[in-house]
PDB file of C-alpha atoms in Angstrom:
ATOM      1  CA  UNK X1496       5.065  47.528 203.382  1.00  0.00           C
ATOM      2  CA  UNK X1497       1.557  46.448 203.467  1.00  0.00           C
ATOM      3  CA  UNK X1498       1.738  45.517 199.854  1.00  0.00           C
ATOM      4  CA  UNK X1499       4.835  43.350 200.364  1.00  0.00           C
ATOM      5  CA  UNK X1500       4.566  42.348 203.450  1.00  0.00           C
ATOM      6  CA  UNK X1501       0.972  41.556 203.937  1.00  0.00           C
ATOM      7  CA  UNK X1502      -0.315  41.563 199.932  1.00  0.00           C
ATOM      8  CA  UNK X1503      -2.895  44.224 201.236  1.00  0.00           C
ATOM      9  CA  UNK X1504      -3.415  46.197 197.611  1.00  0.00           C
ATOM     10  CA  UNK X1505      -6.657  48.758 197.752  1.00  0.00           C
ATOM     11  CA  UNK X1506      -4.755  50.692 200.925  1.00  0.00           C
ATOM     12  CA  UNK X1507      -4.219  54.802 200.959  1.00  0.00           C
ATOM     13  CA  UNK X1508      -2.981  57.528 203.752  1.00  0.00           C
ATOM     14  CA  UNK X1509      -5.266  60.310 204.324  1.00  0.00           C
ATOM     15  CA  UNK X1510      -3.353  62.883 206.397  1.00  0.00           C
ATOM     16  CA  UNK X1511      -4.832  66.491 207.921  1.00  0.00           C
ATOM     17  CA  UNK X1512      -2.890  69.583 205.796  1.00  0.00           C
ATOM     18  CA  UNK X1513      -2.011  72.896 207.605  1.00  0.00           C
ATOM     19  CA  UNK X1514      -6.097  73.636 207.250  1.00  0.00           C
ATOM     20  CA  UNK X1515      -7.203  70.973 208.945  1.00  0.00           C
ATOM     21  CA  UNK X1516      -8.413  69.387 205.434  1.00  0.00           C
ATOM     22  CA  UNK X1517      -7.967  65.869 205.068  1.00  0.00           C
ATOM     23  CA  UNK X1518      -5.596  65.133 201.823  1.00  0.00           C
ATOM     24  CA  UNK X1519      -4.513  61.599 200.078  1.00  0.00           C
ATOM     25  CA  UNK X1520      -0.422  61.201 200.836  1.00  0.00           C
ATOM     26  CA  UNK X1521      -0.151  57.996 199.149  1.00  0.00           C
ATOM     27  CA  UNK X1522      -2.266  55.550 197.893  1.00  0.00           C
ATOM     28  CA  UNK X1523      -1.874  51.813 196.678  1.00  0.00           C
ATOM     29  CA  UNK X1524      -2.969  50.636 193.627  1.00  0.00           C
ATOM     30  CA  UNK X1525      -6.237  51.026 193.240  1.00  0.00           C
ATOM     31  CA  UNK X1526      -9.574  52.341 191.839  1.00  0.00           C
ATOM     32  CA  UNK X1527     -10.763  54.948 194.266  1.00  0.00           C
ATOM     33  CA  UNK X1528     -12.973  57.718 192.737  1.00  0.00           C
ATOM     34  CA  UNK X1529     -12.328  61.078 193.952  1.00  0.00           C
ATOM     35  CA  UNK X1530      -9.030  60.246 195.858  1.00  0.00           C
ATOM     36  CA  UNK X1531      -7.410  63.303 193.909  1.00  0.00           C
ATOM     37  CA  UNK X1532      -9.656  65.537 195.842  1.00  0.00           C
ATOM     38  CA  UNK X1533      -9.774  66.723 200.050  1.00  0.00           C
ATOM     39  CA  UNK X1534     -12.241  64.576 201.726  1.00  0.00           C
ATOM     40  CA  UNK X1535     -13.739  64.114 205.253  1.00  0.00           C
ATOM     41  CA  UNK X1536     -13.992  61.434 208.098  1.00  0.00           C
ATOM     42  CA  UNK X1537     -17.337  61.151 206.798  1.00  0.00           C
ATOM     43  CA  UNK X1538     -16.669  60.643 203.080  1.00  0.00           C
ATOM     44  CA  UNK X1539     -13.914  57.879 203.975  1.00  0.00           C
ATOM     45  CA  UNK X1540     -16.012  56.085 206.873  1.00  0.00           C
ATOM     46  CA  UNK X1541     -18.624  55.508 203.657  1.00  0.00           C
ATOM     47  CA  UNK X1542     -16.561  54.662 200.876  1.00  0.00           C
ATOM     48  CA  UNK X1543     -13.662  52.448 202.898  1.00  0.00           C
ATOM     49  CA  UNK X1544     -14.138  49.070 204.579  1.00  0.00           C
ATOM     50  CA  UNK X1545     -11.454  49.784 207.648  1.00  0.00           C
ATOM     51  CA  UNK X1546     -10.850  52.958 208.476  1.00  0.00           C
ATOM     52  CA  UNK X1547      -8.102  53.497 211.242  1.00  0.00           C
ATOM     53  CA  UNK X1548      -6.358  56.520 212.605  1.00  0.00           C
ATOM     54  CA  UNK X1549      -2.963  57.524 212.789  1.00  0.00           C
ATOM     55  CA  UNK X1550      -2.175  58.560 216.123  1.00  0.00           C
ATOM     56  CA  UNK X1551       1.261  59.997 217.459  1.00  0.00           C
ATOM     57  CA  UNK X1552       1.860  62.111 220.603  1.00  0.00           C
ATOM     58  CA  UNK X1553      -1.811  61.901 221.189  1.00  0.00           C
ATOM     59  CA  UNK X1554      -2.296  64.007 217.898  1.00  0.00           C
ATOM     60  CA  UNK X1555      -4.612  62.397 214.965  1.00  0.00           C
ATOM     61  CA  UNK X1556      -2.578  62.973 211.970  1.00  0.00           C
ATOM     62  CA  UNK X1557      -4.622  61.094 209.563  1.00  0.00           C
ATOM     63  CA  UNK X1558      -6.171  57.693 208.428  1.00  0.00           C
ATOM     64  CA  UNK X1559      -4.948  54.679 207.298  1.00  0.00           C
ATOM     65  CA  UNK X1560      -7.789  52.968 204.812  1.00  0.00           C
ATOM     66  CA  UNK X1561      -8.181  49.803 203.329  1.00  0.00           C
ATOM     67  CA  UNK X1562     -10.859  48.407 201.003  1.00  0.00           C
ATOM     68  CA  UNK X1563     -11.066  44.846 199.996  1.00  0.00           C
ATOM     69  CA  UNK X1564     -10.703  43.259 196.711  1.00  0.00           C
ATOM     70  CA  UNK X1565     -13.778  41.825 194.801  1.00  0.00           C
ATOM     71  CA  UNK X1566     -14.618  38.542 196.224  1.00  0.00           C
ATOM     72  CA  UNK X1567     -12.078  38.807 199.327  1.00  0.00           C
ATOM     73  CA  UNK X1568     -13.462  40.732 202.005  1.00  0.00           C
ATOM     74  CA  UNK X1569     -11.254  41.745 205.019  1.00  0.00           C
ATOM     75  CA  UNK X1570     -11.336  38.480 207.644  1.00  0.00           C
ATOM     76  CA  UNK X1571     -10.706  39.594 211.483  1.00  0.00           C
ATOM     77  CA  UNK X1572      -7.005  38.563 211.411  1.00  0.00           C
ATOM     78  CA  UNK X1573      -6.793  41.002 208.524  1.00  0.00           C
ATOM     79  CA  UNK X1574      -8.316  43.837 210.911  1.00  0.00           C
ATOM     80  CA  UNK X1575      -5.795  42.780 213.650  1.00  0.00           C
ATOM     81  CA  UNK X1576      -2.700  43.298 211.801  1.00  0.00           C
ATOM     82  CA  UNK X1577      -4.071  46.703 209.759  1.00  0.00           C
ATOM     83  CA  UNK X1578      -4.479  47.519 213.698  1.00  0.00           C
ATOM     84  CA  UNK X1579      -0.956  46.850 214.642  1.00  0.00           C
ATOM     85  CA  UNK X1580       0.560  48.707 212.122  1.00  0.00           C
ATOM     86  CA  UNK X1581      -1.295  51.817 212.193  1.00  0.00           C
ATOM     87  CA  UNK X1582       0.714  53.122 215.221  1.00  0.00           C
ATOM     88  CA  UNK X1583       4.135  52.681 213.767  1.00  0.00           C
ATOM     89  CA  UNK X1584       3.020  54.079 210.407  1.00  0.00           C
ATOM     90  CA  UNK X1585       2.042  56.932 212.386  1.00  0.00           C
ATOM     91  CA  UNK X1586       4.911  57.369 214.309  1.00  0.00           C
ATOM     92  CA  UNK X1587       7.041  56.876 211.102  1.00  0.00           C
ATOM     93  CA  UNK X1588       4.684  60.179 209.743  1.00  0.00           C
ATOM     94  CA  UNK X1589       5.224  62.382 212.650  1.00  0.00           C
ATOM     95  CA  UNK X1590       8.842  61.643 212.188  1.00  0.00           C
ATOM     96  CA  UNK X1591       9.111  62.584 208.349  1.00  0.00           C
ATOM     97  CA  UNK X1592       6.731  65.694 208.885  1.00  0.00           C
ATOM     98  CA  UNK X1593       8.997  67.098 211.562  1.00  0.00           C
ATOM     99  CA  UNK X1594      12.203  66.679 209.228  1.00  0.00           C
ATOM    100  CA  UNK X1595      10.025  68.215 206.573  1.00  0.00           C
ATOM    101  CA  UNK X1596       9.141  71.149 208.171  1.00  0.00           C
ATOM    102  CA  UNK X1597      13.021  71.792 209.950  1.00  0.00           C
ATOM    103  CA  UNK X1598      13.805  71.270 206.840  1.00  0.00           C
ATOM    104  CA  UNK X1599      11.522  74.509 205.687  1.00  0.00           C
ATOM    105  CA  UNK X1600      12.295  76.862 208.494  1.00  0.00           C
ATOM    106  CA  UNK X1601      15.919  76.349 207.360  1.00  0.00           C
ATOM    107  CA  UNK X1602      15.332  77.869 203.911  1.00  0.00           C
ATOM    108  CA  UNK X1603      12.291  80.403 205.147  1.00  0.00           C
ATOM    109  CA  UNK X1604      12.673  83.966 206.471  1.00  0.00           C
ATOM    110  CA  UNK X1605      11.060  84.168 209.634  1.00  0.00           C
ATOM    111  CA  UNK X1606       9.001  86.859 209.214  1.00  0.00           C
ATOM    112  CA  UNK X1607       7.534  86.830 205.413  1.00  0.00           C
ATOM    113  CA  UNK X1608       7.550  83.289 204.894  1.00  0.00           C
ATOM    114  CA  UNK X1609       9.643  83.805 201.636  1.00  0.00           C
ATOM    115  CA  UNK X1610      12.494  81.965 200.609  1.00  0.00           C
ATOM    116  CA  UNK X1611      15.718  82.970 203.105  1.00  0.00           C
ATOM    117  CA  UNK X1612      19.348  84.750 202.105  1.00  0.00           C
ATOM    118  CA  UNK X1613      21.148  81.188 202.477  1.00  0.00           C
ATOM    119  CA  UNK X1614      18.308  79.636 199.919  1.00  0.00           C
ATOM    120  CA  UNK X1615      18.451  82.453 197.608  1.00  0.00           C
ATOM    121  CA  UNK X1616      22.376  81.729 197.013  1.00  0.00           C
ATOM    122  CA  UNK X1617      21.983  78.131 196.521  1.00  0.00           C
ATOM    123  CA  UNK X1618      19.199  78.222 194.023  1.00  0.00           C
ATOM    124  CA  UNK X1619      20.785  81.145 192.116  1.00  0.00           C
ATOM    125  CA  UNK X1620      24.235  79.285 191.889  1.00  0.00           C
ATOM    126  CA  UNK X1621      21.676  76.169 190.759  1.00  0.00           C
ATOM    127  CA  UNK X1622      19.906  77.845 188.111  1.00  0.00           C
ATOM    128  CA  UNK X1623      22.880  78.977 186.797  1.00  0.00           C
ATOM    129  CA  UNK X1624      24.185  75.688 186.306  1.00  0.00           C
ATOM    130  CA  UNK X1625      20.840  74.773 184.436  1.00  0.00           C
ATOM    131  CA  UNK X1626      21.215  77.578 182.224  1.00  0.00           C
ATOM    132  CA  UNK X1627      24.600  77.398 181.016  1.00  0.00           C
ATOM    133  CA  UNK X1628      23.852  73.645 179.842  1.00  0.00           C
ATOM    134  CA  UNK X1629      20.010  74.497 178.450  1.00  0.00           C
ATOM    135  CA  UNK X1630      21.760  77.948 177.277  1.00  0.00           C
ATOM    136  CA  UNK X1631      18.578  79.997 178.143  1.00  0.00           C
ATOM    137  CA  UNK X1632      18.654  83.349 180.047  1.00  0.00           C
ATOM    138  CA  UNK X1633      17.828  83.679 183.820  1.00  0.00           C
ATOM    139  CA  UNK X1634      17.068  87.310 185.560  1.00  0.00           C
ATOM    140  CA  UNK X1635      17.591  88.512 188.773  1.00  0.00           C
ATOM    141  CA  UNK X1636      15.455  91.212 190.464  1.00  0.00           C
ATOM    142  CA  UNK X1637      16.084  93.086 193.179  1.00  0.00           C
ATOM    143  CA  UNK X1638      13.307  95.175 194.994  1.00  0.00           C
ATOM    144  CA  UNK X1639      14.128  97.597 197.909  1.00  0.00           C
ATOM    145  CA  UNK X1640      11.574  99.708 200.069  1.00  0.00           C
ATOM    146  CA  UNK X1641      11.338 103.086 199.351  1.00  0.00           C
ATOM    147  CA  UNK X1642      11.820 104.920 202.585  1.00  0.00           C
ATOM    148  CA  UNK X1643      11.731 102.054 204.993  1.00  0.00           C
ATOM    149  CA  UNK X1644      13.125 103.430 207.561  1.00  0.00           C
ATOM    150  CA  UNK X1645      10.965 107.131 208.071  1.00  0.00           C
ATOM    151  CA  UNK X1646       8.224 104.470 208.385  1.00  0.00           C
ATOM    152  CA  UNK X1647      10.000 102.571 211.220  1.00  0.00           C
ATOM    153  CA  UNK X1648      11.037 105.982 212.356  1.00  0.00           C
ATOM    154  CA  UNK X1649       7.306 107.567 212.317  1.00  0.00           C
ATOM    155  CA  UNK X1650       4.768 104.583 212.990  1.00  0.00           C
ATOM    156  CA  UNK X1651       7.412 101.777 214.930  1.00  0.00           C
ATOM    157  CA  UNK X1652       9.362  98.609 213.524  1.00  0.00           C
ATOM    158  CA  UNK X1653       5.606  96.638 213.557  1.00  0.00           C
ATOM    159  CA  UNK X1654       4.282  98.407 211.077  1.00  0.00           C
ATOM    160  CA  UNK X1655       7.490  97.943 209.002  1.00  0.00           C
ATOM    161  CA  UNK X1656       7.082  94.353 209.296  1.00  0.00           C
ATOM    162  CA  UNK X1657       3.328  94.655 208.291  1.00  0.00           C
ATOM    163  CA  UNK X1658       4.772  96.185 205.004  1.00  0.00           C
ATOM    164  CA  UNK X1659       7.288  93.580 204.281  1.00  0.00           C
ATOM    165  CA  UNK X1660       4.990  91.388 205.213  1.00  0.00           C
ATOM    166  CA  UNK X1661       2.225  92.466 202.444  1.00  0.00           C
ATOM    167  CA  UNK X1662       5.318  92.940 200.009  1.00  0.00           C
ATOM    168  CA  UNK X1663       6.165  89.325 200.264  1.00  0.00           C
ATOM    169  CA  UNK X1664       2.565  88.209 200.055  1.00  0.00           C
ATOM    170  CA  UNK X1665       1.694  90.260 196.837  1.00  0.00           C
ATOM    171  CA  UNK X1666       5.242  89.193 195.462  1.00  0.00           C
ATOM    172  CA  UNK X1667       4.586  85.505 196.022  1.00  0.00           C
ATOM    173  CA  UNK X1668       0.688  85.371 194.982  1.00  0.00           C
ATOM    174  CA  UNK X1669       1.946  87.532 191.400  1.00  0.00           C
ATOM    175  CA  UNK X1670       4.888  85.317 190.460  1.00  0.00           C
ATOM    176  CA  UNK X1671       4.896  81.901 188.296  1.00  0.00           C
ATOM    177  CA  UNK X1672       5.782  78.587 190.160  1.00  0.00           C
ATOM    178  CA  UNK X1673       9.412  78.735 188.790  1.00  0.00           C
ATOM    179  CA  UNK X1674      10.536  81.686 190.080  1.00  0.00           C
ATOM    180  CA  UNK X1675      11.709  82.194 193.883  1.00  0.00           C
ATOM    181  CA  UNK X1676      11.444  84.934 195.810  1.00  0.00           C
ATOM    182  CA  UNK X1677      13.662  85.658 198.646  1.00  0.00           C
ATOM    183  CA  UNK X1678      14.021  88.318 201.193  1.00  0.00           C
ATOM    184  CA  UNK X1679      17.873  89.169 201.047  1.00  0.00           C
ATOM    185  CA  UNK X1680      17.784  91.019 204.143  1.00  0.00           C
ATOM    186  CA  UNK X1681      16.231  94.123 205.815  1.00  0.00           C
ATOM    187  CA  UNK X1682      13.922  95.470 203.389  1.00  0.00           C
ATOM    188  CA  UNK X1683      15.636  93.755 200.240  1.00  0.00           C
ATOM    189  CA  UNK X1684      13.795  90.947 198.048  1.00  0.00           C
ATOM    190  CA  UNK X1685      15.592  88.716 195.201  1.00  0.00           C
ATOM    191  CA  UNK X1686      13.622  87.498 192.454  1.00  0.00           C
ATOM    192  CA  UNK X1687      15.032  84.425 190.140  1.00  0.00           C
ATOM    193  CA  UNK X1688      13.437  84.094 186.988  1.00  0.00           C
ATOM    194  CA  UNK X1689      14.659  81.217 185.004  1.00  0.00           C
ATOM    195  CA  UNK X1690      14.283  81.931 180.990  1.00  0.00           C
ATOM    196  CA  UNK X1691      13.190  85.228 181.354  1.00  0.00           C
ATOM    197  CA  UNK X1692      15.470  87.612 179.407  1.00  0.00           C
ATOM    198  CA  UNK X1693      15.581  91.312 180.360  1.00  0.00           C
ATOM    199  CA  UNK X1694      13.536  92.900 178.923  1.00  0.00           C
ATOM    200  CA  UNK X1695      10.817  90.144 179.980  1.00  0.00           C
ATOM    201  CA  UNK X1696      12.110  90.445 183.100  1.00  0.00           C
ATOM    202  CA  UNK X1697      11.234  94.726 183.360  1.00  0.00           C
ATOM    203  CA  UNK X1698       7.702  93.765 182.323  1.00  0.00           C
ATOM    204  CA  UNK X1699       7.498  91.334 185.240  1.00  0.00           C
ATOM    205  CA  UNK X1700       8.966  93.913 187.582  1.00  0.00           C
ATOM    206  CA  UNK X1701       6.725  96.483 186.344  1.00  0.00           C
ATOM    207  CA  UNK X1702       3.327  94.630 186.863  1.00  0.00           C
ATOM    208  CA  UNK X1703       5.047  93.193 190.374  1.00  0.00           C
ATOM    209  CA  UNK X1704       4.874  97.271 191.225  1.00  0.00           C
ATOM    210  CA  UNK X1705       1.512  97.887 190.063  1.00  0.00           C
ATOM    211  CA  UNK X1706       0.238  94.952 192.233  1.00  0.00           C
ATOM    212  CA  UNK X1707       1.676  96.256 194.673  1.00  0.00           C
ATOM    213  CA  UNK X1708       0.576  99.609 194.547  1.00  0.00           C
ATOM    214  CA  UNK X1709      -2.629  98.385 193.997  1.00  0.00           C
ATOM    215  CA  UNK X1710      -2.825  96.773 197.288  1.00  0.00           C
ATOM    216  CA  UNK X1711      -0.911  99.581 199.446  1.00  0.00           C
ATOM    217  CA  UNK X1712      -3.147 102.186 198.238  1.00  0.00           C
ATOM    218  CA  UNK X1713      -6.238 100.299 198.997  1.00  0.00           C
ATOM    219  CA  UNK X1714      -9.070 102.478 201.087  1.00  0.00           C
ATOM    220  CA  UNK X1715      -8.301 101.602 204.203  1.00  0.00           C
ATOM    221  CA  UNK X1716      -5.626  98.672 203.794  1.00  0.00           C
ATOM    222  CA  UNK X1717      -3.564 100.397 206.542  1.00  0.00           C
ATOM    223  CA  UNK X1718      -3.482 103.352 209.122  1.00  0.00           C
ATOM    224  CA  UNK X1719      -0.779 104.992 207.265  1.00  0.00           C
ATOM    225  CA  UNK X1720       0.540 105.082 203.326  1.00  0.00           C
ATOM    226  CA  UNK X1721       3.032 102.220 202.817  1.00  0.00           C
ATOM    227  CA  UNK X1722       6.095 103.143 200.363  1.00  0.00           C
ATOM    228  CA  UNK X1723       6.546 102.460 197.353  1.00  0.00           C
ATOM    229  CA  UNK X1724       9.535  99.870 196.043  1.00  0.00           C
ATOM    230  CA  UNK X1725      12.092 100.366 193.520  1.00  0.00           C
ATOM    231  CA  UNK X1726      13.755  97.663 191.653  1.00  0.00           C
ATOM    232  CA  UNK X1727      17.084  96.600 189.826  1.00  0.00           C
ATOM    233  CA  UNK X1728      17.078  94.085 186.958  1.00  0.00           C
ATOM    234  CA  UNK X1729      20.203  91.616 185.803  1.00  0.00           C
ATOM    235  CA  UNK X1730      20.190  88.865 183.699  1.00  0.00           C
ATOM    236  CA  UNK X1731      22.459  86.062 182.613  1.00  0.00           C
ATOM    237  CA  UNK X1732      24.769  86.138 180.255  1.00  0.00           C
ATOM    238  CA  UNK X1733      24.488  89.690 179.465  1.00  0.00           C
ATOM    239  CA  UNK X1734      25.172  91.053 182.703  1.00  0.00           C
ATOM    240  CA  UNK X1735      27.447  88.775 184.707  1.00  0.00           C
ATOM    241  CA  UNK X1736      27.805  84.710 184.539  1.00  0.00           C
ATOM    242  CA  UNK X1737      28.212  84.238 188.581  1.00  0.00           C
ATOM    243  CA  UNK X1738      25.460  85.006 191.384  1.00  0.00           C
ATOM    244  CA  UNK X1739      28.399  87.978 192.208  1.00  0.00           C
ATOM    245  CA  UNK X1740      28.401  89.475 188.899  1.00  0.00           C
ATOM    246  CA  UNK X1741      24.621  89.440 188.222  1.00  0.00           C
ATOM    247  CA  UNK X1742      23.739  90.726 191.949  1.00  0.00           C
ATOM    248  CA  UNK X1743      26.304  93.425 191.424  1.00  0.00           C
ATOM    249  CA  UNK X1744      25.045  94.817 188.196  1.00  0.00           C
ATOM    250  CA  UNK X1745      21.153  94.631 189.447  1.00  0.00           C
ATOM    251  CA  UNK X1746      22.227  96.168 192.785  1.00  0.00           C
ATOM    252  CA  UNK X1747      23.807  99.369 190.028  1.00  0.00           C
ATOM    253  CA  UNK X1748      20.509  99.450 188.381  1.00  0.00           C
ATOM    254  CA  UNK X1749      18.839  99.566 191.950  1.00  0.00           C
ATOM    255  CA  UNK X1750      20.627 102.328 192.918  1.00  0.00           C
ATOM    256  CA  UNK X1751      20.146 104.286 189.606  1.00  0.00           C
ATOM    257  CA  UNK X1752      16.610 104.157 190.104  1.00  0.00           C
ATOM    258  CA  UNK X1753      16.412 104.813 193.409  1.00  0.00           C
ATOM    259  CA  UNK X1754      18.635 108.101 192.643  1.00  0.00           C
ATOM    260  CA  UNK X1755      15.993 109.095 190.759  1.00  0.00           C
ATOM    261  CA  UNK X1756      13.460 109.501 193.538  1.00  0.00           C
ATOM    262  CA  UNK X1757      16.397 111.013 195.420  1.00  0.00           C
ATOM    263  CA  UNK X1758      16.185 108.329 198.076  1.00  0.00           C
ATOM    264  CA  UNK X1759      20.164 107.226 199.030  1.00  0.00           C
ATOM    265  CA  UNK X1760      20.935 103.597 199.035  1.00  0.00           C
ATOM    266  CA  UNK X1761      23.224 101.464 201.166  1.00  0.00           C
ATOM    267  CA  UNK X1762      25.224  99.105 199.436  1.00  0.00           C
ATOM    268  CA  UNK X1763      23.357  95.678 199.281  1.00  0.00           C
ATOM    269  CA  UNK X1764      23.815  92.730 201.791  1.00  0.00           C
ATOM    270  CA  UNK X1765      21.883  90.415 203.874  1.00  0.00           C
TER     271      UNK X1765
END
């Protein structure tokens, strides 16, 4: 709009992230050193010729800032119209960042911040899709609490949720970009891992637990000793070629291992 409609070209939206750091959102052509990068009020007040905020609901989401061209600086009537149209560009923001983030709570469990059940399904049925026409492999993990509930049972639901909780966070922070994680329900977790075959797949699962335990078993990490998880592994085409088939045979391989450790499993669902 302010390239079209006004021929304005060195122009760029500086906008506050969830810490408060302000972060370019978008950016006319230009050559602006360091606009990759955060930067503060300061750093723009010194390096931009206008600098206006973006104001909505009486919250400062941002700046609007404009330079001028060599040999054309900004004239007052210039300043008057940048001023007009910094309100309805920020109204416009507050509007898109609201969508943005219903649009996240929609696909994000509640209480772990991980991908949700309804997610899960849609990106699994996706990846399929991707993988039948690429014809590479995809696995599917599932990871289940060991003995959950005697925690719950012994030490209250809150420090069950503190477990999950740390689960989801060592999960995410050990996992590559492509993958999602998603908690399925209760204490279960679904991994995707796009061209990972299975026996990749085990090694990932493996160093996922030793993370884990890693953390949980830290001096003083908690007031009691969080359980351990135990894990299932599928992966497309070996073990299934629909979200049903490859759930099904991870969930038997879940409940194989957890036999093992003698702990009894009910049958998977959100």
């Amino acid at each position: 709009l302010l390239h079209e409609a006004a021929g304005y070209e060195n122009c760029a939206i500086f906008l506050y992230d969830s810490n408060e750091e302000l972060v370019l959102a978008a950016a006319l052509d230009g050559d602006f050193p360091g606009m990759e990068r955060q930067t503060s009020l300061e750093a723009l007040a010194g390096e931009w010729q206008l600098v206006l905020p973006l104001v909505s609901s009486d919250k400062n989401l941002g700046f609007l800032v404009v330079k001028s061209t060599p040999g054309q600086a900004l004239t007052q009537e210039d300043r008057e119209i940048l001023e007009a149209l910094a309100p309805p560009f920020a109204t416009a923001i507050e509007v898109a960042q609201h969508y943005q983030q219903m649009t996240q709570a929609a696909r994000q469990d509640s209480l772990t911040g991980v991908y949700n059940h309804r997610h899960f399904q849609e990106h699994l049925k996706a990846e399929l899709s991707r993988a039948r026409r690429q014809q590479h492999p995809v696995s599917l993990g599932i990871i289940d609490m060991d003995w959950l509930k005697r925690l719950n049972d012994q030490w209250g639901h809150q420090a069950g949720d503190r477990v999950l909780q740390a689960l989801a966070r060592t999960l995410s922070e050990n996992i590559r970009a492509e993958d999602v994680l998603a908690r399925y329900g209760g204490d279960e977790f679904v991994l995707v891992m796009p061209e990972i075959n299975g026996l990749q797949a085990h090694g990932v699962m493996e160093r996922l637990a030793v993370s884990y335990d890693r953390d949980r078993l830290a001096p003083g990490a908690y007031g009691f000793l969080p359980p351990s998880f135990s894990y299932g592994v599928a992966t497309y085409p070996q073990d299934g070629n629909t979200p049903d088939e490859l759930l099904a045979a991870a969930d038997k391989r879940l409940y194989l291992a957890k036999a093992r450790k003698g702990i009894p499993l009910s049958p998977l669902g959100p």
